[in-house]
Coordinates of C-alpha atoms in Angstrom, one line a residue:
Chain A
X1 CA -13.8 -1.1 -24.2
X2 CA -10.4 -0.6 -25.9
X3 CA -12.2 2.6 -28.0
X4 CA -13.2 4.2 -24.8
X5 CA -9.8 6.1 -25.2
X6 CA -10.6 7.4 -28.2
X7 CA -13.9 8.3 -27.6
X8 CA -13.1 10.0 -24.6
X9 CA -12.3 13.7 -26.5
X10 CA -15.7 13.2 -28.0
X11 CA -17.8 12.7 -24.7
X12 CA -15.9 15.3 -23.4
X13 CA -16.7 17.7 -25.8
X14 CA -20.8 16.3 -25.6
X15 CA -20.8 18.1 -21.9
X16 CA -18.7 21.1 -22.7
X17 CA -21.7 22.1 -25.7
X18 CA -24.3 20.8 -23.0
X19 CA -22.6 23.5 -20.7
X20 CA -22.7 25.9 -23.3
X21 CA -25.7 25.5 -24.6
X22 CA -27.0 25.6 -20.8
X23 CA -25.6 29.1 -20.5
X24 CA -27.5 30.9 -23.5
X25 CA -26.8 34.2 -22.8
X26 CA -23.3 34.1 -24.6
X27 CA -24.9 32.0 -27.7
X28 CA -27.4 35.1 -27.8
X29 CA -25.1 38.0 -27.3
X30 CA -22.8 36.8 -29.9
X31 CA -25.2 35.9 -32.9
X32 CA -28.4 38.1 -31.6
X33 CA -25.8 41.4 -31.6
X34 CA -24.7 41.1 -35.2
X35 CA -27.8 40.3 -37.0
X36 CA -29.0 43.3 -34.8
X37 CA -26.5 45.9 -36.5
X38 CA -26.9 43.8 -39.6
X39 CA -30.5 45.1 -39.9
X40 CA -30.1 49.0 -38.8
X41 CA -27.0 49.3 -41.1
X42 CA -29.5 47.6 -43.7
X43 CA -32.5 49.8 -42.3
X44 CA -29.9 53.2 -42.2
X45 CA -29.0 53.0 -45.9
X46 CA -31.7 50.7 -47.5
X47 CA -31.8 51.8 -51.2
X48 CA -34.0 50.6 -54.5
X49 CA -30.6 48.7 -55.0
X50 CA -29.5 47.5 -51.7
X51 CA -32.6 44.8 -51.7
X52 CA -31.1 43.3 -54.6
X53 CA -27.6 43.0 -53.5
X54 CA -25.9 39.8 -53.1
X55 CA -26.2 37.9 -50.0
X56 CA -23.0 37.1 -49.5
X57 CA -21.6 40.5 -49.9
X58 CA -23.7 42.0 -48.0
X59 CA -23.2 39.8 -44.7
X60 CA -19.4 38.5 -45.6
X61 CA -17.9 41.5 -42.6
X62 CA -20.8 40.0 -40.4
X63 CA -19.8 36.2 -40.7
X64 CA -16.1 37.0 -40.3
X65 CA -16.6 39.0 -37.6
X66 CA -18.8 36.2 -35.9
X67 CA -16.4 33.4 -36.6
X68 CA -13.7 35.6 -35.1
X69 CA -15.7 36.3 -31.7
X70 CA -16.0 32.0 -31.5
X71 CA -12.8 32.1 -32.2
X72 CA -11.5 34.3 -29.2
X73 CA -14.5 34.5 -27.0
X74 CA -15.7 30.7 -26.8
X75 CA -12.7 28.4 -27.8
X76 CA -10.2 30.6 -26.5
X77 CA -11.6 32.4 -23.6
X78 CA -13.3 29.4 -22.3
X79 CA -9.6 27.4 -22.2
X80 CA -8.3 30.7 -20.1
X81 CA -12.2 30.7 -18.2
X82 CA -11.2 26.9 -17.4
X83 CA -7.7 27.9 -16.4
X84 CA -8.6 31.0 -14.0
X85 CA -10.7 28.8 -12.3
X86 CA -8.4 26.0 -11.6
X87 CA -10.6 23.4 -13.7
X88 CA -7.2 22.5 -15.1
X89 CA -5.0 22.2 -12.1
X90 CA -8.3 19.8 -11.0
X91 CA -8.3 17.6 -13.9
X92 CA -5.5 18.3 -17.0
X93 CA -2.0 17.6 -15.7
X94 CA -0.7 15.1 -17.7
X95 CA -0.1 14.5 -21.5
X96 CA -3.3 12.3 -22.3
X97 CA -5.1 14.7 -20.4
X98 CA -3.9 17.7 -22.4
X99 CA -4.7 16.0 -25.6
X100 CA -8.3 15.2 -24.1
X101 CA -9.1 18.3 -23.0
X102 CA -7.3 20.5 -26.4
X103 CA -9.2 18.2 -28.2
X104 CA -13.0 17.9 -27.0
X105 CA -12.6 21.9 -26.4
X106 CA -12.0 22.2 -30.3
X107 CA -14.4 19.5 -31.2
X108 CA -17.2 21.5 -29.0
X109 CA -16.8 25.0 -30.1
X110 CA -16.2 23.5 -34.0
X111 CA -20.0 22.4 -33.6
X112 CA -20.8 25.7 -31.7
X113 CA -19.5 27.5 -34.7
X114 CA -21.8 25.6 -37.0
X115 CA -24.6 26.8 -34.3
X116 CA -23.8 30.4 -34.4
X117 CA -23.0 30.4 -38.6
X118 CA -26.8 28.7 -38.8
X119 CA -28.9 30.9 -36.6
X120 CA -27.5 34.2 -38.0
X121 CA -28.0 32.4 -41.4
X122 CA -31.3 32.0 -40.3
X123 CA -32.0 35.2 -38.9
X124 CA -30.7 37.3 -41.9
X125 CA -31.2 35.2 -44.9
X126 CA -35.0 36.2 -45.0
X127 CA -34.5 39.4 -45.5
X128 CA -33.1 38.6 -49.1
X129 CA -35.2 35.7 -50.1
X130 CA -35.5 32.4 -49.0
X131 CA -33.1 30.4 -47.3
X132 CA -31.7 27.1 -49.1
X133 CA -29.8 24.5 -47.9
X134 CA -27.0 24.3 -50.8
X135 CA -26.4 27.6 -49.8
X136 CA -25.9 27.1 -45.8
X137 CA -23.8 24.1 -46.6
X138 CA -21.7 26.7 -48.6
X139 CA -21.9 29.3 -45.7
X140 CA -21.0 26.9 -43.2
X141 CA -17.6 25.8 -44.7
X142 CA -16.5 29.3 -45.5
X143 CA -17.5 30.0 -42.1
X144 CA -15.8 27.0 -40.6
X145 CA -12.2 28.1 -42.3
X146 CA -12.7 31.9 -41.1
X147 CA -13.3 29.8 -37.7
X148 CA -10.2 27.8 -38.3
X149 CA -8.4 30.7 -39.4
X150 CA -9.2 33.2 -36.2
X151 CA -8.3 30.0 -34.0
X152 CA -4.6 30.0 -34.0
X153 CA -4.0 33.7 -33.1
X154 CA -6.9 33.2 -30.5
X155 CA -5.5 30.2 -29.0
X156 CA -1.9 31.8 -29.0
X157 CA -3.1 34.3 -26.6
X158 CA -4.3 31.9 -24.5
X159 CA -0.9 31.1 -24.1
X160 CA 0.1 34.4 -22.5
X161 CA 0.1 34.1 -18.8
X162 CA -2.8 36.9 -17.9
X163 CA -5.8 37.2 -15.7
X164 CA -9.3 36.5 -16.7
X165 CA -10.1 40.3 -16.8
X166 CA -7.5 41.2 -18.9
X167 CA -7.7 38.4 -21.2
X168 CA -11.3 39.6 -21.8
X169 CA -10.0 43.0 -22.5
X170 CA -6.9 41.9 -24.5
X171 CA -9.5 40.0 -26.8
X172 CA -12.1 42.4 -27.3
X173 CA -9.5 45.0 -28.1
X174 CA -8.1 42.2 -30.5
X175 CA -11.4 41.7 -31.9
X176 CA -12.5 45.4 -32.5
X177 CA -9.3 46.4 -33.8
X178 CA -9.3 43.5 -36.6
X179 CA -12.6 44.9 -37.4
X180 CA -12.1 48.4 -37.6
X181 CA -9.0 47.7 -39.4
X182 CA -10.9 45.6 -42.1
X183 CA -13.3 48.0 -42.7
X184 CA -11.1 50.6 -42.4
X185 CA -8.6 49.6 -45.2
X186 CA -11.8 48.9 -47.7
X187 CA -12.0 52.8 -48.5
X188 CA -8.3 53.7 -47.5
X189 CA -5.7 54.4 -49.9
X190 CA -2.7 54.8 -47.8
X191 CA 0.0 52.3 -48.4
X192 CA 0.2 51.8 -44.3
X193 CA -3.5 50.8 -44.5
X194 CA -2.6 47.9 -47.4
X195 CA 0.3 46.5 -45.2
X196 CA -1.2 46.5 -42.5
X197 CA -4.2 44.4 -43.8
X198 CA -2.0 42.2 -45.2
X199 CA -1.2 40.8 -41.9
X200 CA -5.1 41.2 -40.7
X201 CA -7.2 38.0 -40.1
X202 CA -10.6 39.4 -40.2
X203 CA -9.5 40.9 -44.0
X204 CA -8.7 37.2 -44.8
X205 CA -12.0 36.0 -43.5
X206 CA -14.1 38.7 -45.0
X207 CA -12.2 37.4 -48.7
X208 CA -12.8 33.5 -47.7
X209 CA -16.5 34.6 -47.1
X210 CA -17.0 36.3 -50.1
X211 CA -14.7 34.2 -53.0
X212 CA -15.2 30.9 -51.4
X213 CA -12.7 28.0 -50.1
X214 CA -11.4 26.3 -53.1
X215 CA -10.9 29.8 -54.8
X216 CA -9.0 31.0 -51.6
X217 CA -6.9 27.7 -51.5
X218 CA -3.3 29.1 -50.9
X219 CA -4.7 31.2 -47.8
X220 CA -6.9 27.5 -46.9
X221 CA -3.4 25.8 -46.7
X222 CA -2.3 28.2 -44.8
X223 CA -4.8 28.4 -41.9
X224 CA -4.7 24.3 -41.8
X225 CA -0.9 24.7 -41.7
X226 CA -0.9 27.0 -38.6
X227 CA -3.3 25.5 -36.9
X228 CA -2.0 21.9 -36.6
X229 CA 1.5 23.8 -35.8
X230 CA -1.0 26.0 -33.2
X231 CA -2.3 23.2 -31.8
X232 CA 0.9 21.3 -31.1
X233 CA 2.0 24.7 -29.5
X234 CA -0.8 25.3 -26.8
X235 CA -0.3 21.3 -26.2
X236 CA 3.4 21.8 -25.1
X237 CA 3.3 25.1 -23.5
X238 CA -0.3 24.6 -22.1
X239 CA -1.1 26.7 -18.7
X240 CA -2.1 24.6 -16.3
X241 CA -1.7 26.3 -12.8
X242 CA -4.1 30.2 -12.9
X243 CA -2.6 32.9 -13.3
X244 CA -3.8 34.3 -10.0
X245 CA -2.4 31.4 -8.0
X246 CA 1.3 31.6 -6.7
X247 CA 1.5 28.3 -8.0
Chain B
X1 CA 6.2 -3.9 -3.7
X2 CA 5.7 -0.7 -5.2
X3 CA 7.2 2.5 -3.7
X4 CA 7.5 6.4 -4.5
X5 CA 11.0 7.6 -3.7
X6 CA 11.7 10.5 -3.4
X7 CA 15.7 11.1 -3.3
X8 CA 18.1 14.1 -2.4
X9 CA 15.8 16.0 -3.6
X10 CA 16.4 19.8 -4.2
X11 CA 13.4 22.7 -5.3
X12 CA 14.6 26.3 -5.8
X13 CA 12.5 29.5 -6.7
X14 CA 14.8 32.4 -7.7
X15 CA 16.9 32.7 -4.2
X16 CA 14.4 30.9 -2.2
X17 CA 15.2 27.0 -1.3
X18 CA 12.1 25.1 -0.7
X19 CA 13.3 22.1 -0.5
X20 CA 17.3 20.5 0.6
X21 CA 18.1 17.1 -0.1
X22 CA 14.7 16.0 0.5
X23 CA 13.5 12.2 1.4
X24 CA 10.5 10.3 1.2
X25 CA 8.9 7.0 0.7
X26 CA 5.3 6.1 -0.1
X27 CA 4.7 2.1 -0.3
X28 CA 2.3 0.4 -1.8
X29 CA -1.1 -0.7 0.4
X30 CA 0.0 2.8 3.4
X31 CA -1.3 5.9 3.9
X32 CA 1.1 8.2 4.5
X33 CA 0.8 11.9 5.6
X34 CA 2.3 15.0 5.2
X35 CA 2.6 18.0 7.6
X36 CA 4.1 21.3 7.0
X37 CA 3.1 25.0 8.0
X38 CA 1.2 26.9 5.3
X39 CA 4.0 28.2 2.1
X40 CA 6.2 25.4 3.2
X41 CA 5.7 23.4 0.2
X42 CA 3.6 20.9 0.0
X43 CA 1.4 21.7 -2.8
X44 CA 4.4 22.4 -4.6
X45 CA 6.1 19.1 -3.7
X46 CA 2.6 17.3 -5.4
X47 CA 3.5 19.6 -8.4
X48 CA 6.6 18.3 -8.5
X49 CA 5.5 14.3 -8.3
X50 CA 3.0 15.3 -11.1
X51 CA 5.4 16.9 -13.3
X52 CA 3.9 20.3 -13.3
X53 CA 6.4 21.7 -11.0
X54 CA 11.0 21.1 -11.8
X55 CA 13.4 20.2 -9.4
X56 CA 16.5 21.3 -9.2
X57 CA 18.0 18.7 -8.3
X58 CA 17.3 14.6 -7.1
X59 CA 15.7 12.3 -7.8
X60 CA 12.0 10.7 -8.2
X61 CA 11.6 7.3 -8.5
X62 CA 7.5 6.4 -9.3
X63 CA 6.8 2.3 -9.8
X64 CA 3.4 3.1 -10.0
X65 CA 1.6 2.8 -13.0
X66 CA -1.7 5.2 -12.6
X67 CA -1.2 8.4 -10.1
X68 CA -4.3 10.6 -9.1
X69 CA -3.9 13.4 -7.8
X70 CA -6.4 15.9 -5.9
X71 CA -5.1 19.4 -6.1
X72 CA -6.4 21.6 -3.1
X73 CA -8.7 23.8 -6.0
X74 CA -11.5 22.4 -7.3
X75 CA -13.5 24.2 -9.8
X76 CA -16.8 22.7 -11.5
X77 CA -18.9 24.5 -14.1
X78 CA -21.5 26.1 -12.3
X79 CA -24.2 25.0 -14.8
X80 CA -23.5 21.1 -14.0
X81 CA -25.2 18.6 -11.8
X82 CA -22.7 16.6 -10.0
X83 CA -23.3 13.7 -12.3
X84 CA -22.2 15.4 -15.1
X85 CA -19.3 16.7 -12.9
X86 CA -18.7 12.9 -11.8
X87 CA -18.4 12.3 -15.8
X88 CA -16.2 15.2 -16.9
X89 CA -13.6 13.6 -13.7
X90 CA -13.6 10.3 -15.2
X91 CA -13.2 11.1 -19.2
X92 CA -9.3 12.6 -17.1
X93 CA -8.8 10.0 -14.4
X94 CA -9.6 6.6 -15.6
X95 CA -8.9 4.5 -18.5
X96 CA -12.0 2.6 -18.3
X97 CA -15.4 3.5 -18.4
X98 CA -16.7 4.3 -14.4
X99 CA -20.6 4.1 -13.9
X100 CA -22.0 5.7 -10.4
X101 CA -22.9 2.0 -9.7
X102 CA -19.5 0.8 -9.6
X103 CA -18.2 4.2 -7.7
X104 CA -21.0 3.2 -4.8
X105 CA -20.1 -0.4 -4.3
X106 CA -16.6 0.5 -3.5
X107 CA -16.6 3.2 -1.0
X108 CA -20.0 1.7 0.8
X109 CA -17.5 -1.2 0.8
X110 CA -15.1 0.6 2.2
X111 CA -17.6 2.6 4.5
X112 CA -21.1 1.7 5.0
X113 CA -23.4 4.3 5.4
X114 CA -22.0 6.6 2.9
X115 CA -23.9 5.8 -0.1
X116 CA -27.0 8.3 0.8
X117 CA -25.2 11.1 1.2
X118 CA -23.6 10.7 -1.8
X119 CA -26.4 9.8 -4.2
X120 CA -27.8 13.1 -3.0
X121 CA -25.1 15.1 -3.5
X122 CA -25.1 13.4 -7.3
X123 CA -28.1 15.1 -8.5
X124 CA -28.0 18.4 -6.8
X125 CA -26.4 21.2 -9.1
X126 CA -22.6 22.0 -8.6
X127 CA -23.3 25.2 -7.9
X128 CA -25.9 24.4 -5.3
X129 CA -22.8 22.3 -3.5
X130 CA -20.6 23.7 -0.3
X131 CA -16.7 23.6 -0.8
X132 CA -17.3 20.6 2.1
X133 CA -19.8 18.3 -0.7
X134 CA -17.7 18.7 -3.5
X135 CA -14.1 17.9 -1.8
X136 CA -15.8 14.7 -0.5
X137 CA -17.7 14.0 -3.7
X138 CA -14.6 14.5 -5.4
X139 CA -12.2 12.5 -3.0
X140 CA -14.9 9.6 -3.3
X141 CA -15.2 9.5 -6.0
X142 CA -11.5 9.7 -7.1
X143 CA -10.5 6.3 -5.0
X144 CA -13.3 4.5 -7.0
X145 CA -10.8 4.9 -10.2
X146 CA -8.3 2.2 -10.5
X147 CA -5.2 4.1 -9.5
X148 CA -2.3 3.0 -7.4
X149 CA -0.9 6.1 -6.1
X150 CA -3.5 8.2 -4.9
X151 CA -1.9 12.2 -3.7
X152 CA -4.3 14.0 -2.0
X153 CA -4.2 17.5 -0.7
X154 CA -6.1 18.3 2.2
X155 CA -9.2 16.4 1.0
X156 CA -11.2 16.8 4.7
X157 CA -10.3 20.9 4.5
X158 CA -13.9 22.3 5.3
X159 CA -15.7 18.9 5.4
X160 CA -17.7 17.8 8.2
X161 CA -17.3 15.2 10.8
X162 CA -19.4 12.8 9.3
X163 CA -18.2 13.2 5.4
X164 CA -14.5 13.0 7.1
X165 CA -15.1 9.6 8.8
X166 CA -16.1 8.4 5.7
X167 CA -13.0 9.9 3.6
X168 CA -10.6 8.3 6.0
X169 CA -12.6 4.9 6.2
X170 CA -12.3 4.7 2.4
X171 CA -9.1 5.6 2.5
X172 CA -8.1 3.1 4.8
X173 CA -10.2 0.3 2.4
X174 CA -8.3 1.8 -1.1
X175 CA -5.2 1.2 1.1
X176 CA -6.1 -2.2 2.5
X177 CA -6.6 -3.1 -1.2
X178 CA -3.0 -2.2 -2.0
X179 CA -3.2 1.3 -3.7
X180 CA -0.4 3.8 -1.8
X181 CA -2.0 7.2 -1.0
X182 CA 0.1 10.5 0.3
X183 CA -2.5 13.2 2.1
X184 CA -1.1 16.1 3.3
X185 CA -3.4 18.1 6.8
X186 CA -3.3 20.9 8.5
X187 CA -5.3 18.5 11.3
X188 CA -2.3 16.8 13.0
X189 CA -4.4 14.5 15.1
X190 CA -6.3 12.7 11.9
X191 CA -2.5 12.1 9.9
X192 CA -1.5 10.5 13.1
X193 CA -4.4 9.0 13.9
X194 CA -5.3 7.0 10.5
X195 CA -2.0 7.5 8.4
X196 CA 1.1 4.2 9.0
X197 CA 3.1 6.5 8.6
X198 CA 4.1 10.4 8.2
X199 CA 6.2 13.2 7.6
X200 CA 7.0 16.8 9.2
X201 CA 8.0 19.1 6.3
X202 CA 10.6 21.4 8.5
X203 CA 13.9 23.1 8.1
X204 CA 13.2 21.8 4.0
X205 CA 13.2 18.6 4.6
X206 CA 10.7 15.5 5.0
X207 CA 11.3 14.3 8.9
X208 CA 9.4 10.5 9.2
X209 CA 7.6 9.5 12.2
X210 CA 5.1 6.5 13.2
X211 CA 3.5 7.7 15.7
X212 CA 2.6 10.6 18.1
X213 CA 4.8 10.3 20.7
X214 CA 7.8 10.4 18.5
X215 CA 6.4 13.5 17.0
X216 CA 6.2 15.1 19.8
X217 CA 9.1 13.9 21.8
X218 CA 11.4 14.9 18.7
X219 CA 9.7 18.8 19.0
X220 CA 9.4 18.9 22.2
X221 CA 5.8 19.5 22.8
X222 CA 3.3 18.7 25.3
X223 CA 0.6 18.2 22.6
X224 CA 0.7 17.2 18.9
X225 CA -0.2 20.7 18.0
X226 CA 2.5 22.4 20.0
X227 CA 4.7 20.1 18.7
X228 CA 4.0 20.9 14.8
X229 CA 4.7 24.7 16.0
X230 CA 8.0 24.1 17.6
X231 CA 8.8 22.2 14.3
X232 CA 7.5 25.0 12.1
X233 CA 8.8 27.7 13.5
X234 CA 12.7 26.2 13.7
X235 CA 15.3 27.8 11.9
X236 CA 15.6 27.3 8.4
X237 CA 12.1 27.2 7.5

């Protein structure tokens, strides 16, 4: 009895991946649509060469791009979904509450973005060889940092008091402009371009996916750091009442 | 006995006063009610007992040691049977684990007959449910938690008759068994009927009254609805 308390965060989070799992479309969209553009970029300039590239190199934009839309469009944008709709003002209004919701929200999409590294593992993997498991297990913790990584700015904007619409457009504009930036800087030589990744997640993510997490420890402290300070942030300045409601 | 007091107490929005040295009392084993026009406050005063909400100035005293409270919204995910929704409610509200078996055998305690209508309601999907099913499901289910201070905001707004017999009966057993709950209505004629007693939020303030013929002799109506619109529409509100 006395561990219900505890377990509480875990349950929780049991029904919020039973309510997303029950709402495929969104598990679809944002794994189905990247293995998709992985295969007609692959298709558009297969060479003799390109079948032998490395795996990892040639899907490391794809992974960090993925973990970034978990990131921002299901932990995030579900706690400003939950919001908008008054979920919160129903249930989360005190401190044990907050910490039972934060928590259960980050426990579900954690194992969601397990879910979504695996399937486009899956679905891609073929296409070089065989799929092994010591190599998913080394995916899936790369992919879990870029995950951890893309959190904190994602679940600072949750913190700014806007509508659902516009939090939708304020995160795919984040999202597309992280990418383009990424990709964008990879060929540039402007200094601008060199700054200006310096401060770009998806850049970092993209490096953790392709050198690994033990070689990429001073960024790995870094994301843990932020994200316990992130996390004791959108604890304390949680919004509870909807945006929409005069309250 | 345990009490709620509320004490001088003063809310402010920018230049807008909501409340002016404001006082209230909820005890322990009562239902008491609160009346006010629409924008007059009350939803804000349950922020304000909750914590989600300053005051500028008073005081709150709370001797309770669990507070529910019902907020006027209540959004389920669609995708959810009502079980699941029943769940989600009690990983917030209780401390101890809550079974539908032990929600049922208090509130057809409290009101016999109700059990059917809410085992049906359990299994259909949330977003199957009118506004009416849910606010009852949810107000039900809510006084089956161990909680001594129960706030509700217009729980029987768009129930029917028969789900708000049953809300008030249960009420009326959560209260018997000690537990102090505050409801706020727009229905004047169900606070005074099943609430000891309740309060007229005019001219910022919380007036008290017993019963209906104080209500209406203090406002000067004919009726208890006449009476709320003399008080609402006084000066200063």
């Amino acid at each position: 009895m006395c561990t219900y308390p505890l377990s509480k965060p875990f349950l929780l989070a049991i029904l919020f991946i039973k309510e997303q799992l029950k709402e495929p479309v969104a598990l679809l969209w944002i794994v189905i649509s990247p293995a998709v553009t992985f295969y007609l970029l692959t298709y558009a300039r297969v060479t003799g060469d390109e079948l032998y590239r490395d795996y990892t190199s040639a899907t490391s934009w794809f992974y960090a791009f993925i973990s970034s839309s978990v990131a921002l469009f299901g932990l995030a944008f579900y706690i400003v979904g939950r919001r908008e709709s008054g979920f919160l003002r129903s249930f989360v209004y005190t401190k044990r509450t907050k910490i039972t919701f934060l928590t259960g929200q980050f426990l579900a999409y954690s194992f969601m973005s397990v879910i979504y590294c695996s399937v486009f593992y899956v679905l891609t993997r073929g296409y070089f060889g065989s799929v092994a498991l010591d190599e998913w297990m080394v995916i899936v913790g790369r992919f879990y940092m870029c995950f951890l990584l893309f959190s904190t700015p994602a679940l600072l904007l949750t913190l700014v008091p806007i509508g659902f619409q516009n939090s939708n457009t304020l995160f795919s504009i984040c999202s597309v402009a992280m990418l383009a930036l990424g990709i964008g800087s990879l060929s540039a030589s402007h200094p601008l371009f060199n700054v200006m990744g310096l401060f770009n997640p998806m850049g970092w993510a993209n490096r953790i996916m392709l050198v690994g997490v033990t070689e990429s420890a001073p960024v790995v402290a870094v994301v843990v750091g932020l994200i316990i300070v992130t996390g004791w942030l959108v604890f304390r300045f949680l919004l509870i009442n909807p945006v929409w409601s005069r309250y | 006995m345990k009490r709620l007091i509320v004490d001088a107490l003063d809310v402010r929005y920018a230049q807008h006063v909501l409340f002016n040295n404001a006082e209230l009392v909820v005890e322990s084993g009562s239902i008491s009610g609160l009346l006010g026009p629409n924008g007059s406050g009350k939803t804000t005063f349950f922020d304000v007992i909750c914590g989600l909400k300053k005051r500028s100035g008073g005081e709150i005293h709370r001797l309770f040691s669990k507070l529910l409270y019902l907020s006027q919204i209540i959004a389920t995910p669609p995708v959810f049977r009502m079980f699941d929704v029943f769940n989600m409610m009690m990983l917030f509200c209780s401390d101890t684990p809550i079974t539908q078996r032990h929600a049922l055998e208090k509130i057809e305690k409290w009101s016999p007959g109700i059990a059917e209508r809410y085992c049906e309601i359990w299994k259909k999907k949330s977003s199957l449910c009118s506004y009416g099913e849910k606010r009852c499901f949810f107000t039900l289910s809510l006084l089956s938690v161990n909680a001594d201070l129960v706030i509700l905001d217009e729980p029987t707004a768009g129930v029917d008759p028969e789900f708000r017999y049953h809300i008030w009966r249960c009420l009326e057993g959560a209260a018997a068994e000690g537990v102090a709950v505050l409801v706020s209505s727009h229905n004047v004629d169900e606070i005074v009927t099943h609430c000891d007693d309740f309060y007229m939020l005019s001219q910022r303030r919380f007036n008290r009254f017993t019963d209906a013929e104080g209500f209406m002799s203090r406002y000067g109506g004919s009726t208890l609805d006449e009476a709320f619109i003399h008080a609402a529409s006084l000066p200063g509100n």
